[in-house]
Amino acid sequence: MTSIDRSQTVGTPRTYEVRTYGCQMNVHDSERLSGLLEDAGYVRAPEGSDGDADVVVFNTCAVRENADNKLYGNLGHLAPRKASRPGMQIAVGGCLAQKDRDTIVKRAPWVDVVFGTHNIGKLPVLLERARVQEEAQVEIAESLEAFPSTLPTRRESAYAAWVSISVGCNNTCTFCIVPALRGKEKDRRPGDILAEVEALVAEGVSEITLLGQNVNAYGSDIGDREAFSKLLRACGSIDGLERVRFTSPHPRDFTDDVIAAMAETPNVMPQLHMPLQSGSDPVLKAMRRSYRQERFLGIIDKVRAAIPHAAITTDIIVGFPGETEEDFEQTLHVVREARFAQAFTFQYSKRPGTPAAEMDGQIPKKVVQERYERLVALQEEISWEENKKQVGRTLELMVAEGEGRKDGTTHRLSGRAPDNRLVHFTKPGQEVRPGDVVTVEITYAAPHHLLAEGAVLDVRRTRAGDAWEKRNAAEQAKPTGVLLGLPKIGVPEPLPVAASGCGCD
């Protein structure tokens, strides 16, 4: 490790950068890491600093075969920069840190801090200890020390927020290492969740996403099998909360009372992410997924009967060990029957430490690639057909920030429909802020987005837009950003429903 520069100007705030990999759980954890650092006096480095911050934090993912190679490549890139900048610190946290522990410091001895998924709240202390003692600090807790939502959090959005309802997972899917790294499911008390939601709404948030590794298993830790549906209904009674979403559920635990709560609670959005993983019963059994094709399609039918306009998305893994051509055809059959609005497709890759990594029947890469391309082509066709059904509909969009990459050149803005479809719309003559709501008519459909090319029919200024405007003004006055008060928690602008970036739900 490089010795610490004791001559740094007194009172000069140290800058930080957090780099996030993996699923939405990590995205939310990174908001907490940012909040912790800002609470400790650090300031966010300017956009595009690319490793020039005084502290660079890697929040890692362990569910991809090459996750460690990616991390060590990035660490290697920073090594000469750190050597030339006395006082710079590097921290590694998240799932890969929980799994590899001392290996990280052995392979990258210039790393200052290694921390796990259960003790993210220790980051500022560990950084200071590493600075004072001038040696690497490795601290991995074996169980959750405090529910993460009690930690300060720097939200990336003023109008939309993550709200964690549980951490950990009780499932034992053979392709997934998450339960080993995040532990058994632990639920928050309903009153604590609702209190957080109410506090967020008081700050101007109008959309929340309930977040958990398996949200509809919520209640197993507190002894109430209907706890999740009750939570959805309770969110419906919070004045000012316009949109409620959740991710990700598991088909095993998805019950009729949840479908009823979705259909009967006006602010619960007509959107569902239901991970399939495979349409083959033998493969599902090998994956240790406790449902079969008939059960899965039955859920889809019930949701569509109760919520006709629901957009249903999924995760699918192609090339799981032992998958035959017949097995793969069963997956294609489910895709045709379910008609997903979108599917997040993954080529199977070995997750070190999982049972599937040691299974016989590993599929050649060439075969996996060919099947993957067929699946993607089929889903693209279905996505486009389903999106074309939206043409002519009048929809309310929540205006989003940063979701339309070409908006500047096309003179459009972008927003999310209630079912979470991305819509690009003509910029109206009056000011429209992220968080405001516009009414538009859909005129064109592409596989992954919709267009509303006519004039905006209505603009509704909202408290969420006010919150965005207030925060934007504050950040222009103080470019490094601010914390947004208790409970200091949330999400970036509404994300495409994708559930887990790892496909592990």
CSV table of N, CA, C and O in Angstrom, one decimal, residues 438-504:
chain,number,residue,atom,x,y,z
A,438,VAL,N,-47.3,13.7,-17.8
A,438,VAL,CA,-47.9,14.2,-19.1
A,438,VAL,C,-48.8,13.1,-19.6
A,438,VAL,O,-48.7,11.9,-19.4
A,439,THR,N,-49.8,13.6,-20.4
A,439,THR,CA,-50.7,12.7,-21.1
A,439,THR,C,-50.5,12.7,-22.6
A,439,THR,O,-50.4,13.8,-23.1
A,440,VAL,N,-50.3,11.6,-23.2
A,440,VAL,CA,-49.9,11.5,-24.6
A,440,VAL,C,-50.7,10.4,-25.3
A,440,VAL,O,-51.2,9.5,-24.6
A,441,GLU,N,-50.7,10.5,-26.6
A,441,GLU,CA,-51.3,9.4,-27.4
A,441,GLU,C,-50.1,8.7,-28.1
A,441,GLU,O,-49.3,9.3,-28.8
A,442,ILE,N,-50.1,7.4,-28.0
A,442,ILE,CA,-49.0,6.6,-28.6
A,442,ILE,C,-49.3,6.5,-30.2
A,442,ILE,O,-50.3,6.2,-30.6
A,443,THR,N,-48.2,6.8,-30.9
A,443,THR,CA,-48.4,6.9,-32.4
A,443,THR,C,-47.5,5.8,-33.1
A,443,THR,O,-47.7,5.5,-34.3
A,444,TYR,N,-46.5,5.3,-32.4
A,444,TYR,CA,-45.5,4.4,-33.1
A,444,TYR,C,-44.9,3.4,-32.0
A,444,TYR,O,-44.7,3.8,-30.9
A,445,ALA,N,-44.7,2.2,-32.5
A,445,ALA,CA,-44.1,1.2,-31.6
A,445,ALA,C,-42.8,0.6,-32.2
A,445,ALA,O,-42.8,0.3,-33.4
A,446,ALA,N,-41.8,0.5,-31.3
A,446,ALA,CA,-40.6,-0.2,-31.7
A,446,ALA,C,-40.5,-1.4,-30.6
A,446,ALA,O,-41.2,-1.4,-29.6
A,447,PRO,N,-39.6,-2.3,-30.8
A,447,PRO,CA,-39.5,-3.4,-29.9
A,447,PRO,C,-39.3,-3.0,-28.4
A,447,PRO,O,-39.8,-3.7,-27.5
A,448,HIS,N,-38.5,-2.0,-28.2
A,448,HIS,CA,-38.1,-1.6,-26.9
A,448,HIS,C,-38.6,-0.2,-26.4
A,448,HIS,O,-38.2,0.2,-25.3
A,449,HIS,N,-39.3,0.5,-27.2
A,449,HIS,CA,-39.9,1.7,-26.8
A,449,HIS,C,-41.1,2.1,-27.6
A,449,HIS,O,-41.4,1.5,-28.7
A,450,LEU,N,-41.8,3.1,-27.2
A,450,LEU,CA,-42.9,3.7,-27.9
A,450,LEU,C,-42.7,5.1,-28.2
A,450,LEU,O,-41.9,5.8,-27.5
A,451,LEU,N,-43.4,5.7,-29.2
A,451,LEU,CA,-43.3,7.1,-29.5
A,451,LEU,C,-44.7,7.7,-29.4
A,451,LEU,O,-45.7,7.1,-29.8
A,452,ALA,N,-44.7,9.0,-28.9
A,452,ALA,CA,-45.9,9.8,-29.0
A,452,ALA,C,-45.5,11.1,-29.7
A,452,ALA,O,-44.9,12.0,-29.2
A,453,GLU,N,-45.7,11.1,-31.0
A,453,GLU,CA,-45.2,12.1,-31.9
A,453,GLU,C,-46.1,13.3,-32.0
A,453,GLU,O,-45.7,14.4,-32.5
A,454,GLY,N,-47.3,13.2,-31.5
A,454,GLY,CA,-48.2,14.4,-31.6
A,454,GLY,C,-48.0,15.3,-30.4
A,454,GLY,O,-47.1,15.1,-29.6
A,455,ALA,N,-48.8,16.3,-30.3
A,455,ALA,CA,-48.7,17.3,-29.2
A,455,ALA,C,-49.1,16.6,-27.9
A,455,ALA,O,-50.0,15.7,-27.9
A,456,VAL,N,-48.5,17.0,-26.8
A,456,VAL,CA,-48.8,16.5,-25.5
A,456,VAL,C,-50.2,17.0,-25.2
A,456,VAL,O,-50.5,18.2,-25.3
A,457,LEU,N,-51.0,16.1,-24.7
A,457,LEU,CA,-52.4,16.4,-24.4
A,457,LEU,C,-52.6,17.1,-23.1
A,457,LEU,O,-53.6,17.9,-23.0
A,458,ASP,N,-51.8,16.8,-22.1
A,458,ASP,CA,-51.9,17.5,-20.8
A,458,ASP,C,-50.6,17.4,-20.1
A,458,ASP,O,-49.8,16.4,-20.2
A,459,VAL,N,-50.3,18.4,-19.3
A,459,VAL,CA,-49.2,18.5,-18.4
A,459,VAL,C,-49.6,18.7,-17.0
A,459,VAL,O,-50.4,19.7,-16.7
A,460,ARG,N,-49.2,17.8,-16.1
A,460,ARG,CA,-49.6,18.0,-14.7
A,460,ARG,C,-48.3,18.2,-13.9
A,460,ARG,O,-47.5,17.3,-13.8
A,461,ARG,N,-48.2,19.4,-13.3
A,461,ARG,CA,-47.0,19.6,-12.5
A,461,ARG,C,-47.3,19.0,-11.1
A,461,ARG,O,-48.4,19.0,-10.6
A,462,THR,N,-46.2,18.4,-10.6
A,462,THR,CA,-46.4,17.6,-9.4
A,462,THR,C,-45.4,18.0,-8.3
A,462,THR,O,-44.5,18.7,-8.5
A,463,ARG,N,-45.7,17.5,-7.1
A,463,ARG,CA,-44.8,17.7,-6.0
A,463,ARG,C,-43.5,17.0,-6.3
A,463,ARG,O,-42.4,17.5,-5.8
A,464,ALA,N,-43.5,15.9,-7.0
A,464,ALA,CA,-42.3,15.2,-7.4
A,464,ALA,C,-41.4,16.1,-8.3
A,464,ALA,O,-40.2,16.2,-8.1
A,465,GLY,N,-42.1,16.8,-9.2
A,465,GLY,CA,-41.4,17.7,-10.1
A,465,GLY,C,-40.8,18.9,-9.3
A,465,GLY,O,-39.7,19.4,-9.5
A,466,ASP,N,-41.6,19.4,-8.3
A,466,ASP,CA,-41.1,20.4,-7.4
A,466,ASP,C,-39.8,19.9,-6.7
A,466,ASP,O,-38.8,20.7,-6.5
A,467,ALA,N,-39.8,18.7,-6.2
A,467,ALA,CA,-38.7,18.1,-5.5
A,467,ALA,C,-37.5,18.0,-6.4
A,467,ALA,O,-36.3,18.4,-6.0
A,468,TRP,N,-37.7,17.6,-7.6
A,468,TRP,CA,-36.6,17.6,-8.6
A,468,TRP,C,-36.0,19.0,-8.8
A,468,TRP,O,-34.8,19.1,-8.8
A,469,GLU,N,-36.9,19.9,-9.0
A,469,GLU,CA,-36.4,21.3,-9.3
A,469,GLU,C,-35.6,21.9,-8.1
A,469,GLU,O,-34.6,22.5,-8.3
A,470,LYS,N,-36.1,21.6,-6.9
A,470,LYS,CA,-35.4,22.1,-5.7
A,470,LYS,C,-34.1,21.4,-5.6
A,470,LYS,O,-33.0,22.1,-5.3
A,471,ARG,N,-34.0,20.1,-5.8
A,471,ARG,CA,-32.7,19.4,-5.7
A,471,ARG,C,-31.8,19.9,-6.8
A,471,ARG,O,-30.6,20.0,-6.5
A,472,ASN,N,-32.3,20.0,-8.0
A,472,ASN,CA,-31.4,20.5,-9.1
A,472,ASN,C,-30.8,21.8,-8.8
A,472,ASN,O,-29.6,22.0,-9.1
A,473,ALA,N,-31.6,22.7,-8.3
A,473,ALA,CA,-31.1,24.0,-7.9
A,473,ALA,C,-30.0,23.9,-6.9
A,473,ALA,O,-29.0,24.6,-6.9
A,474,ALA,N,-30.2,23.0,-5.9
A,474,ALA,CA,-29.2,22.9,-4.8
A,474,ALA,C,-28.0,22.3,-5.3
A,474,ALA,O,-26.9,22.7,-4.9
A,475,GLU,N,-28.1,21.4,-6.3
A,475,GLU,CA,-26.8,20.7,-6.8
A,475,GLU,C,-26.1,21.6,-7.8
A,475,GLU,O,-24.9,21.5,-7.9
A,476,GLN,N,-26.8,22.6,-8.4
A,476,GLN,CA,-26.1,23.6,-9.2
A,476,GLN,C,-25.3,24.5,-8.3
A,476,GLN,O,-24.2,25.0,-8.7
A,477,ALA,N,-25.9,24.8,-7.1
A,477,ALA,CA,-25.2,25.7,-6.2
A,477,ALA,C,-24.0,24.9,-5.5
A,477,ALA,O,-23.0,25.5,-5.2
A,478,LYS,N,-24.2,23.6,-5.4
A,478,LYS,CA,-23.2,22.8,-4.7
A,478,LYS,C,-23.0,21.5,-5.6
A,478,LYS,O,-23.7,20.5,-5.4
A,479,PRO,N,-22.1,21.6,-6.6
A,479,PRO,CA,-22.1,20.5,-7.6
A,479,PRO,C,-21.9,19.1,-7.1
A,479,PRO,O,-22.2,18.2,-7.7
A,480,THR,N,-21.4,19.0,-5.8
A,480,THR,CA,-21.1,17.6,-5.3
A,480,THR,C,-22.4,17.0,-4.8
A,480,THR,O,-22.4,15.8,-4.5
A,481,GLY,N,-23.5,17.7,-4.7
A,481,GLY,CA,-24.7,17.0,-4.4
A,481,GLY,C,-25.0,17.2,-2.9
A,481,GLY,O,-24.2,17.6,-2.1
A,482,VAL,N,-26.2,16.8,-2.5
A,482,VAL,CA,-26.7,16.9,-1.1
A,482,VAL,C,-27.4,15.6,-0.7
A,482,VAL,O,-27.9,14.9,-1.6
A,483,LEU,N,-27.5,15.4,0.6
A,483,LEU,CA,-28.3,14.4,1.1
A,483,LEU,C,-29.7,14.9,1.2
A,483,LEU,O,-29.9,16.1,1.5
A,484,LEU,N,-30.7,14.1,1.1
A,484,LEU,CA,-32.1,14.6,1.0
A,484,LEU,C,-32.9,14.3,2.3
A,484,LEU,O,-34.1,14.0,2.3
A,485,GLY,N,-32.3,14.4,3.5
A,485,GLY,CA,-33.1,14.2,4.7
A,485,GLY,C,-33.4,12.8,5.0
A,485,GLY,O,-33.2,11.9,4.3
A,486,LEU,N,-34.0,12.6,6.2
A,486,LEU,CA,-34.5,11.3,6.6
A,486,LEU,C,-35.6,10.8,5.7
A,486,LEU,O,-36.4,11.6,5.3
A,487,PRO,N,-35.7,9.5,5.4
A,487,PRO,CA,-34.7,8.5,5.8
A,487,PRO,C,-33.5,8.3,4.8
A,487,PRO,O,-32.8,7.3,4.9
A,488,LYS,N,-33.4,9.3,3.9
A,488,LYS,CA,-32.2,9.3,3.0
A,488,LYS,C,-32.1,7.9,2.2
A,488,LYS,O,-31.1,7.2,2.4
A,489,ILE,N,-33.0,7.6,1.5
A,489,ILE,CA,-33.0,6.3,0.8
A,489,ILE,C,-33.7,6.4,-0.5
A,489,ILE,O,-34.7,7.2,-0.6
A,490,GLY,N,-33.4,5.7,-1.5
A,490,GLY,CA,-34.1,5.7,-2.8
A,490,GLY,C,-33.5,5.1,-4.0
A,490,GLY,O,-32.5,4.5,-3.9
A,491,VAL,N,-34.0,5.4,-5.2
A,491,VAL,CA,-33.5,4.8,-6.4
A,491,VAL,C,-33.3,5.9,-7.4
A,491,VAL,O,-33.8,7.0,-7.3
A,492,PRO,N,-32.6,5.6,-8.5
A,492,PRO,CA,-32.5,6.5,-9.6
A,492,PRO,C,-33.8,6.6,-10.3
A,492,PRO,O,-34.8,6.0,-9.9
A,493,GLU,N,-33.9,7.3,-11.4
A,493,GLU,CA,-35.1,7.4,-12.2
A,493,GLU,C,-35.6,6.0,-12.5
A,493,GLU,O,-34.8,5.1,-12.5
A,494,PRO,N,-36.9,5.8,-12.6
A,494,PRO,CA,-37.5,4.5,-12.8
A,494,PRO,C,-36.7,3.7,-13.8
A,494,PRO,O,-36.4,4.1,-14.9
A,495,LEU,N,-36.3,2.5,-13.4
A,495,LEU,CA,-35.4,1.7,-14.3
A,495,LEU,C,-36.3,0.8,-15.1
A,495,LEU,O,-37.4,0.5,-14.8
A,496,PRO,N,-35.8,0.3,-16.3
A,496,PRO,CA,-36.6,-0.7,-17.0
A,496,PRO,C,-36.7,-1.9,-16.1
A,496,PRO,O,-35.9,-2.2,-15.3
A,497,VAL,N,-37.9,-2.5,-16.1
A,497,VAL,CA,-38.1,-3.6,-15.2
A,497,VAL,C,-37.2,-4.7,-15.4
A,497,VAL,O,-37.3,-5.5,-16.3
A,498,ALA,N,-36.2,-4.9,-14.8
A,498,ALA,CA,-35.3,-5.9,-15.2
A,498,ALA,C,-35.0,-6.7,-14.0
A,498,ALA,O,-34.0,-7.1,-13.8
A,499,ALA,N,-35.4,-6.4,-13.3
A,499,ALA,CA,-35.2,-7.2,-12.2
A,499,ALA,C,-33.8,-7.4,-11.9
A,499,ALA,O,-33.2,-6.5,-11.7
A,500,SER,N,-33.3,-8.6,-11.7
A,500,SER,CA,-32.0,-8.7,-11.3
A,500,SER,C,-31.0,-8.7,-12.5
A,500,SER,O,-31.2,-9.4,-13.4
A,501,GLY,N,-30.0,-8.0,-12.4
A,501,GLY,CA,-29.0,-8.0,-13.5
A,501,GLY,C,-28.4,-9.4,-13.5
A,501,GLY,O,-27.7,-9.7,-14.5
A,502,CYS,N,-28.6,-10.2,-12.6
A,502,CYS,CA,-27.9,-11.5,-12.6
A,502,CYS,C,-28.8,-12.6,-12.9
A,502,CYS,O,-28.4,-13.8,-13.1
A,503,GLY,N,-30.1,-12.3,-13.1
A,503,GLY,CA,-31.0,-13.4,-13.4
A,503,GLY,C,-31.2,-14.4,-12.4
A,503,GLY,O,-31.4,-15.6,-12.6
A,504,CYS,N,-31.1,-14.0,-11.1
A,504,CYS,CA,-31.0,-15.0,-10.0
A,504,CYS,C,-32.3,-15.1,-9.3
A,504,CYS,O,-32.4,-15.9,-8.3
